[in-house]
């Protein structure tokens, strides 16, 4: 236990964590892929379906009003959670991927032309890479990459040269899902603004682990997913500054997003509804609102301190093991540790750990260019959240030690 949060007390609020896997108490170390859900989030979704379910923004009947209030109430919670100026700056999406695609397909395609630049980085998740590749191809803009230091951290001096007056968009991850390093987001946003470019932050990994304040960061867009922060799958959000969203065209069309329609043309609702065509993920938004209440009651500052402490402990324990390579910088880390064991394939490592009830992820983590930069095809990754404690990392290390002995004998 970190001493900041009682992880065992918190763990008891997560029904899924109460089970044994392969005869061992489950140690869930895959929260970077998706977090587990506390009972109150599960119950909020269930309650919504049992009491309030109806479509939003249409019905005048009581359930319709309740569903609309619940959905729009969740939007208010998201706005407060990241300190947006107003709920109208929050667009509900399926998650980070859809949020980034919205900006790349709408904003980028409207503003970019040949000669312009879209700047991303080589450490991005595919969700913050491929939409920009596509936008660059569609507009003739040039895709550029921020330089990184040997440990994968951003080279800010180099960044100042890569971002030029031709740059229209700078998009980067706040917290790498592979390297576990918190990037200097505020500095990069300021660099983008200095040349008149807009900045998008991929907050998929930061929103669950850091206190995010979009006004303080001054980013133009911030994208994140509910399922990584104790909320349901299928719901996330795109924050955008009002004055930018108001000038953006929707990328999906249909019901719920229109103002006036005739047989040949239509006009759009105001933001944010203009970007939410069709029946939205109402129960998901309700669940995300409940997750935000949960995280807010615990306190994001406490969660941040807990997760940073766990990440430092995991880094120290894993890097002290003979034959284990931990990737990414040694400091400024939170929430995860990505590693490899000797020449053993990470899938084999993860399989042996799973046999002892320890769930870690193995693969390329949707970051193939970063894997190539690290000169590996895949890695294992242990990722932590508020329900984990040092004892979970001790279990990981003990199982890894046995895996090492097993493969050492198997190979030797
Ligand atoms: N960016 C980062 C840094 C991520 O870790 C992830 C999820 N692994 C995503 C984007 C995509 O999130 P989602 O799949 O929820 O859209």
Coordinates of C-alpha atoms and ligand atoms in Angstrom, one line a residue:
X1 CA 0.0 0.0 0.0
X2 CA 1.3 3.4 -0.8
X3 CA 0.1 5.0 2.4
X4 CA -1.8 7.6 0.3
X5 CA -4.7 5.5 -0.6
X6 CA -5.9 2.3 1.0
X7 CA -5.7 0.2 -2.1
X8 CA -7.2 -2.9 -0.3
X9 CA -10.2 -0.9 0.8
X10 CA -10.6 0.4 -2.7
X11 CA -10.1 -3.0 -4.2
X12 CA -13.1 -4.3 -2.2
X13 CA -15.3 -1.9 -4.2
X14 CA -14.4 -3.7 -7.5
X15 CA -16.4 -6.9 -7.7
X16 CA -14.2 -8.3 -10.5
X17 CA -11.1 -8.1 -8.4
X18 CA -12.5 -10.5 -5.8
X19 CA -11.9 -13.6 -7.9
X20 CA -9.2 -16.2 -8.2
X21 CA -7.6 -16.8 -11.6
X22 CA -5.9 -20.1 -12.2
X23 CA -6.1 -20.9 -8.5
X24 CA -4.5 -17.6 -7.4
X25 CA -6.1 -14.3 -6.2
X26 CA -6.2 -12.1 -9.3
X27 CA -3.6 -9.3 -9.6
X28 CA -4.9 -7.1 -12.4
X29 CA -2.0 -5.2 -14.0
X30 CA -3.6 -4.2 -17.3
X31 CA -5.4 -1.0 -16.4
X32 CA -3.7 0.9 -19.3
X33 CA -5.6 -1.3 -21.7
X34 CA -8.8 -0.9 -19.7
X35 CA -9.5 -0.2 -16.0
X36 CA -11.9 -2.2 -13.8
X37 CA -15.2 -0.7 -12.7
X38 CA -16.3 -0.1 -9.1
X39 CA -19.6 -1.4 -8.0
X40 CA -21.2 2.1 -8.0
X41 CA -20.4 2.6 -11.7
X42 CA -22.0 -0.8 -12.5
X43 CA -25.0 0.1 -10.4
X44 CA -25.4 3.6 -11.9
X45 CA -25.7 2.0 -15.4
X46 CA -28.1 -0.6 -14.1
X47 CA -30.2 2.0 -12.3
X48 CA -30.4 4.1 -15.4
X49 CA -31.7 1.1 -17.4
X50 CA -34.1 0.1 -14.7
X51 CA -35.6 3.6 -14.0
X52 CA -34.8 6.2 -16.5
X53 CA -34.1 4.7 -19.9
X54 CA -35.5 6.7 -22.9
X55 CA -34.1 8.5 -25.8
X56 CA -32.6 12.0 -25.1
X57 CA -33.4 15.5 -26.4
X58 CA -36.7 14.4 -28.0
X59 CA -39.4 13.1 -25.7
X60 CA -41.5 15.4 -23.5
X61 CA -42.5 12.5 -21.3
X62 CA -41.0 12.1 -17.9
X63 CA -38.5 9.3 -18.8
X64 CA -37.3 11.3 -21.8
X65 CA -36.6 14.3 -19.5
X66 CA -34.9 12.1 -16.9
X67 CA -32.6 10.5 -19.5
X68 CA -31.8 13.9 -21.0
X69 CA -31.0 15.3 -17.6
X70 CA -28.8 12.3 -16.8
X71 CA -26.9 12.6 -20.1
X72 CA -26.4 16.3 -19.9
X73 CA -25.6 16.1 -16.2
X74 CA -22.8 13.7 -17.1
X75 CA -21.5 16.3 -19.6
X76 CA -21.3 18.8 -16.8
X77 CA -19.3 16.4 -14.7
X78 CA -16.8 15.8 -17.5
X79 CA -16.5 19.5 -18.0
X80 CA -15.8 20.1 -14.3
X81 CA -13.4 17.1 -14.2
X82 CA -11.0 18.6 -16.8
X83 CA -11.9 22.2 -15.9
X84 CA -13.4 23.2 -19.2
X85 CA -15.0 26.6 -19.3
X86 CA -18.4 25.1 -20.2
X87 CA -20.2 21.8 -20.9
X88 CA -20.7 23.0 -24.5
X89 CA -17.0 22.3 -25.0
X90 CA -17.4 18.6 -24.3
X91 CA -18.4 16.3 -27.1
X92 CA -19.2 12.8 -26.1
X93 CA -17.4 10.2 -28.3
X94 CA -16.8 6.5 -28.3
X95 CA -13.4 7.2 -26.8
X96 CA -10.1 8.7 -27.5
X97 CA -9.9 7.2 -31.0
X98 CA -13.1 8.7 -32.2
X99 CA -12.2 12.0 -30.5
X100 CA -8.9 12.3 -32.4
X101 CA -10.5 11.1 -35.7
X102 CA -13.1 13.9 -35.3
X103 CA -10.4 16.6 -35.2
X104 CA -8.3 15.0 -37.9
X105 CA -11.2 14.6 -40.2
X106 CA -13.0 17.9 -39.5
X107 CA -10.5 20.5 -38.3
X108 CA -7.3 19.3 -40.0
X109 CA -9.0 18.7 -43.4
X110 CA -10.5 22.2 -43.3
X111 CA -7.4 24.1 -42.4
X112 CA -4.4 22.1 -44.0
X113 CA -3.2 22.6 -47.5
X114 CA 0.0 21.5 -49.3
X115 CA 3.0 23.1 -47.6
X116 CA 1.4 23.0 -44.2
X117 CA 2.7 20.7 -41.5
X118 CA 1.1 18.4 -39.0
X119 CA 3.5 17.6 -36.2
X120 CA 3.1 14.4 -34.1
X121 CA 5.7 12.2 -32.4
X122 CA 7.3 8.8 -33.0
X123 CA 6.0 7.5 -29.6
X124 CA 2.3 7.9 -30.4
X125 CA -0.4 5.2 -30.0
X126 CA -1.8 4.3 -33.5
X127 CA -5.0 6.3 -32.5
X128 CA -2.9 9.5 -32.5
X129 CA -0.9 8.5 -35.6
X130 CA -3.0 7.1 -38.3
X131 CA -5.7 9.8 -38.3
X132 CA -3.0 12.3 -39.0
X133 CA -1.4 10.2 -41.7
X134 CA -4.7 10.1 -43.4
X135 CA -5.3 13.8 -42.9
X136 CA -1.9 14.6 -44.3
X137 CA -2.5 12.4 -47.4
X138 CA -6.0 14.0 -47.9
X139 CA -4.7 17.6 -47.7
X140 CA -1.2 17.4 -49.1
X141 CA 0.2 18.6 -45.7
X142 CA 3.5 17.2 -44.5
X143 CA 3.6 14.9 -41.5
X144 CA 6.6 15.6 -39.2
X145 CA 7.7 14.0 -36.0
X146 CA 9.0 15.7 -32.8
X147 CA 12.5 14.5 -31.9
X148 CA 12.9 12.3 -28.8
X149 CA 15.9 11.7 -26.6
X150 CA 17.5 8.3 -26.2
X151 CA 15.2 7.4 -23.3
X152 CA 12.0 8.3 -25.3
X153 CA 11.4 11.6 -23.6
X154 CA 10.7 14.6 -25.8
X155 CA 13.6 16.8 -26.9
X156 CA 12.1 20.2 -26.3
X157 CA 15.0 22.1 -28.0
X158 CA 14.6 20.0 -31.0
X159 CA 10.8 20.4 -30.9
X160 CA 11.2 24.2 -31.2
X161 CA 12.9 23.6 -34.5
X162 CA 10.4 21.0 -35.8
X163 CA 7.4 23.2 -35.1
X164 CA 7.6 26.0 -37.6
X165 CA 5.3 28.8 -38.9
X166 CA 4.0 26.3 -41.5
X167 CA 2.8 24.0 -38.7
X168 CA -1.0 23.9 -38.3
X169 CA -1.5 21.2 -35.7
X170 CA 0.7 19.6 -33.0
X171 CA -0.7 16.4 -31.6
X172 CA 1.0 14.4 -28.9
X173 CA 0.4 12.0 -26.0
X174 CA 0.3 13.4 -22.5
X175 CA 1.4 10.1 -21.0
X176 CA 2.9 7.4 -23.1
X177 CA 1.1 4.0 -22.9
X178 CA 4.5 2.3 -23.5
X179 CA 7.1 4.5 -21.8
X180 CA 4.9 5.6 -18.8
X181 CA 6.4 9.1 -19.0
X182 CA 4.5 12.3 -18.4
X183 CA 5.3 14.6 -21.3
X184 CA 5.8 18.4 -21.0
X185 CA 2.3 19.1 -22.4
X186 CA 2.1 22.8 -21.4
X187 CA 5.4 23.6 -23.0
X188 CA 4.5 21.9 -26.2
X189 CA 1.1 23.6 -26.4
X190 CA 2.9 27.0 -25.9
X191 CA 5.3 26.1 -28.7
X192 CA 2.4 25.3 -31.0
X193 CA 0.6 28.6 -30.1
X194 CA 3.8 30.6 -30.7
X195 CA 3.6 29.7 -34.4
X196 CA -0.1 30.0 -34.6
X197 CA -0.8 26.2 -34.6
X198 CA -3.4 24.4 -32.6
X199 CA -2.5 21.7 -30.1
X200 CA -4.2 18.4 -29.4
X201 CA -3.4 16.3 -26.4
X202 CA -4.0 12.6 -26.4
X203 CA -5.2 12.2 -22.8
X204 CA -6.2 8.5 -22.9
X205 CA -3.5 7.6 -20.3
X206 CA -3.3 11.0 -18.5
X207 CA -7.0 11.6 -17.6
X208 CA -7.1 8.5 -15.4
X209 CA -3.9 9.2 -13.5
X210 CA -3.2 13.0 -13.5
X211 CA -5.2 16.0 -12.4
X212 CA -6.0 17.5 -15.8
X213 CA -6.8 21.2 -16.2
X214 CA -7.4 22.1 -19.9
X215 CA -7.4 25.8 -19.1
X216 CA -4.1 25.6 -17.4
X217 CA -2.7 23.4 -20.2
X218 CA -4.3 25.9 -22.7
X219 CA -4.6 23.0 -25.2
X220 CA -7.1 23.4 -28.1
X221 CA -8.3 19.8 -28.0
X222 CA -8.1 17.1 -25.4
X223 CA -9.2 13.5 -26.1
X224 CA -9.8 10.7 -23.5
X225 CA -11.7 7.5 -22.9
X226 CA -14.0 6.6 -20.0
X227 CA -13.1 3.0 -19.8
X228 CA -9.5 3.7 -18.7
X229 CA -10.8 5.7 -15.7
X230 CA -13.3 3.3 -14.1
X231 CA -16.1 4.1 -16.5
X232 CA -17.8 1.9 -19.1
X233 CA -16.5 1.1 -22.5
X234 CA -17.9 2.9 -25.5
X235 CA -17.8 6.4 -24.0
X236 CA -15.2 9.1 -24.0
X237 CA -14.9 12.8 -24.8
X238 CA -13.4 15.4 -27.0
X239 CA -12.8 18.7 -25.3
X240 CA -12.3 21.6 -27.7
X241 CA -12.2 25.3 -27.2
X242 CA -15.5 26.8 -27.9
X243 CA -14.4 29.3 -30.6
X244 CA -12.7 26.4 -32.5
X245 CA -15.5 23.9 -32.2
X246 CA -18.0 26.5 -33.4
X247 CA -16.1 26.8 -36.7
X248 CA -15.8 23.1 -37.2
X249 CA -18.1 21.0 -39.5
X250 CA -19.5 17.8 -38.3
X251 CA -18.2 14.5 -39.7
X252 CA -21.3 12.4 -39.1
X253 CA -24.8 13.4 -40.1
X254 CA -28.3 12.2 -39.2
X255 CA -30.7 12.6 -36.3
X256 CA -30.0 14.7 -33.2
X257 CA -27.4 17.0 -34.8
X258 CA -29.6 19.1 -37.0
X259 CA -31.5 22.3 -36.7
X260 CA -33.5 22.6 -39.9
X261 CA -33.8 20.0 -42.7
X262 CA -35.4 20.2 -46.1
X263 CA -35.2 17.8 -49.0
X264 CA -31.9 19.1 -50.3
X265 CA -30.1 20.7 -47.4
X266 CA -29.9 21.0 -43.6
X267 CA -28.4 23.2 -40.9
X268 CA -26.7 22.1 -37.7
X269 CA -27.5 22.4 -34.1
X270 CA -25.1 24.4 -31.9
X271 CA -22.1 22.8 -30.2
X272 CA -21.7 20.2 -28.8
X273 CA -24.8 18.4 -30.2
X274 CA -23.7 19.2 -33.8
X275 CA -21.0 16.5 -33.3
X276 CA -23.2 13.8 -31.8
X277 CA -25.3 12.4 -34.7
X278 CA -27.7 9.6 -33.8
X279 CA -28.7 8.2 -30.5
X280 CA -25.8 8.7 -28.2
X281 CA -24.2 6.3 -25.7
X282 CA -26.6 7.5 -22.9
X283 CA -25.9 4.7 -20.3
X284 CA -22.2 5.0 -21.0
X285 CA -22.3 8.7 -20.2
X286 CA -24.2 8.0 -17.0
X287 CA -21.6 5.5 -16.1
X288 CA -18.8 7.9 -16.9
X289 CA -20.4 10.5 -14.7
X290 CA -20.5 8.0 -11.8
X291 CA -16.8 7.1 -12.4
X292 CA -15.9 10.8 -12.3
X293 CA -17.8 11.2 -9.0
X294 CA -15.9 8.2 -7.6
X295 CA -12.5 9.5 -8.7
X296 CA -13.3 13.0 -7.6
X297 CA -14.3 11.8 -4.1
X298 CA -10.9 10.0 -3.8
X299 CA -9.2 13.0 -5.2
X300 CA -7.2 13.1 -8.4
X301 CA -4.2 14.5 -6.5
X302 CA -4.2 11.4 -4.2
X303 CA -4.6 9.1 -7.2
X304 CA -1.7 10.9 -9.0
X305 CA 0.6 10.6 -6.0
X306 CA -0.4 6.9 -5.5
X307 CA 0.1 5.9 -9.1
X308 CA 3.5 7.8 -9.4
X309 CA 4.7 6.0 -6.3
X310 CA 3.7 2.6 -7.6
X311 CA 5.3 3.3 -10.9
X312 CA 8.6 4.3 -9.3
X313 CA 8.4 1.2 -7.0
X314 CA 7.8 -1.1 -10.1
X315 CA 10.6 0.6 -12.0
X316 CA 13.1 0.1 -9.2
X317 CA 12.0 -3.6 -8.5
X318 CA 11.9 -4.6 -12.2
X319 CA 15.1 -2.9 -13.2
X320 CA 17.0 -4.5 -10.3
X321 CA 16.2 -7.9 -11.8
X322 CA 18.9 -9.6 -13.7
X323 CA 17.9 -10.0 -17.4
X324 CA 15.0 -7.6 -17.2
X325 CA 15.0 -4.4 -19.4
X326 CA 12.6 -1.7 -18.5
X327 CA 11.8 0.9 -21.2
X328 CA 11.5 4.6 -20.9
X329 CA 13.0 7.3 -18.7
X330 CA 13.9 6.4 -15.1
X331 CA 12.1 9.4 -13.6
X332 CA 8.9 11.4 -14.3
X333 CA 7.0 8.1 -14.6
X334 CA 3.6 7.1 -13.6
X335 CA 1.0 4.3 -14.0
X336 CA 3.0 1.6 -15.8
X337 CA 6.2 -0.3 -16.6
X338 CA 7.0 -1.8 -19.9
X339 CA 9.7 -4.5 -19.9
X340 CA 11.2 -7.6 -21.5
X341 CA 12.8 -10.6 -19.9
X342 CA 16.0 -11.8 -21.6
X343 CA 15.2 -13.2 -25.0
X344 CA 11.9 -14.7 -23.9
X345 CA 8.9 -13.6 -26.1
X346 CA 6.6 -11.3 -24.0
X347 CA 3.6 -13.5 -24.9
X348 CA 5.4 -16.4 -23.2
X349 CA 6.2 -14.2 -20.2
X350 CA 2.5 -13.1 -19.9
X351 CA 1.3 -16.7 -20.2
X352 CA 3.4 -17.8 -17.3
X353 CA 2.4 -14.8 -15.2
X354 CA -1.3 -15.5 -16.0
X355 CA -0.9 -19.1 -14.7
X356 CA -0.1 -17.4 -11.4
X357 CA -3.1 -15.1 -11.6
X358 CA -1.0 -12.0 -12.6
X359 CA -2.6 -10.2 -15.6
X360 CA -0.2 -8.2 -17.8
X361 CA -0.4 -7.2 -21.4
X362 CA 2.1 -8.4 -24.1
X363 CA 2.3 -7.1 -27.6
X364 CA 3.1 -3.9 -29.5
X365 CA 0.6 -1.9 -27.5
X366 CA -0.7 -0.2 -30.7
X367 CA 2.6 1.6 -31.1
X368 CA 4.4 -0.3 -33.8
X369 CA 6.8 2.7 -34.8
X370 CA 7.8 3.0 -31.1
X371 CA 8.5 -0.8 -30.9
X372 CA 10.8 -0.4 -33.9
X373 CA 12.5 2.6 -32.3
X374 CA 13.0 0.5 -29.2
X375 CA 14.3 -2.3 -31.5
X376 CA 11.9 -4.9 -30.2
X377 CA 8.9 -6.6 -31.8
X378 CA 6.9 -6.6 -28.6
X379 CA 7.1 -6.0 -24.9
X380 CA 5.3 -7.0 -21.7
X381 CA 3.6 -4.2 -19.8
X382 CA 2.3 -4.0 -16.2
X383 CA 0.0 -1.1 -15.5
X384 CA -1.4 0.1 -12.2
X385 CA -4.3 2.0 -10.9
X386 CA -5.8 3.1 -7.6
X387 CA -6.8 -0.5 -6.6
X388 CA -3.2 -1.8 -6.9
X389 CA -0.5 -1.7 -4.2
X390 CA 3.1 -2.6 -3.7
X391 CA 2.0 -6.2 -2.8
X392 CA 0.7 -6.6 -6.3
X393 CA 4.1 -5.5 -7.7
X394 CA 5.8 -8.0 -5.4
X395 CA 3.5 -10.7 -6.8
X396 CA 4.5 -9.6 -10.3
X397 CA 8.2 -9.7 -9.5
X398 CA 8.0 -13.1 -7.7
X399 CA 6.1 -14.6 -10.7
X400 CA 8.6 -13.0 -13.1
X401 CA 11.4 -14.6 -11.1
X402 CA 9.8 -18.0 -11.5
X403 CA 9.3 -17.3 -15.2
X404 CA 12.9 -16.4 -15.5
X405 CA 14.0 -19.7 -13.9
X406 CA 11.5 -21.6 -16.0
X407 CA 12.7 -20.1 -19.3
X408 CA 16.3 -20.2 -18.2
X409 CA 16.0 -24.0 -17.8
X410 CA 13.8 -24.3 -20.9
X411 CA 16.3 -22.4 -23.0
X412 CA 19.4 -23.7 -21.4
Ligands
LIG1 N1 -4.0 6.8 -27.0 C1 -3.3 6.2 -26.0 C2 -2.1 6.8 -25.4 C3 -3.8 5.0 -25.5 O1 -3.2 4.3 -24.6 C4 -5.1 4.5 -26.1 C5 -5.7 3.2 -25.6 N2 -4.8 2.1 -25.4 C6 -5.7 5.2 -27.1 C7 -5.1 6.4 -27.5 C8 -7.0 4.8 -27.7 O2 -8.0 4.7 -26.8 P1 -9.4 4.0 -27.1 O3 -9.1 2.7 -27.6 O4 -10.1 4.0 -25.8 O5 -10.1 4.9 -28.1

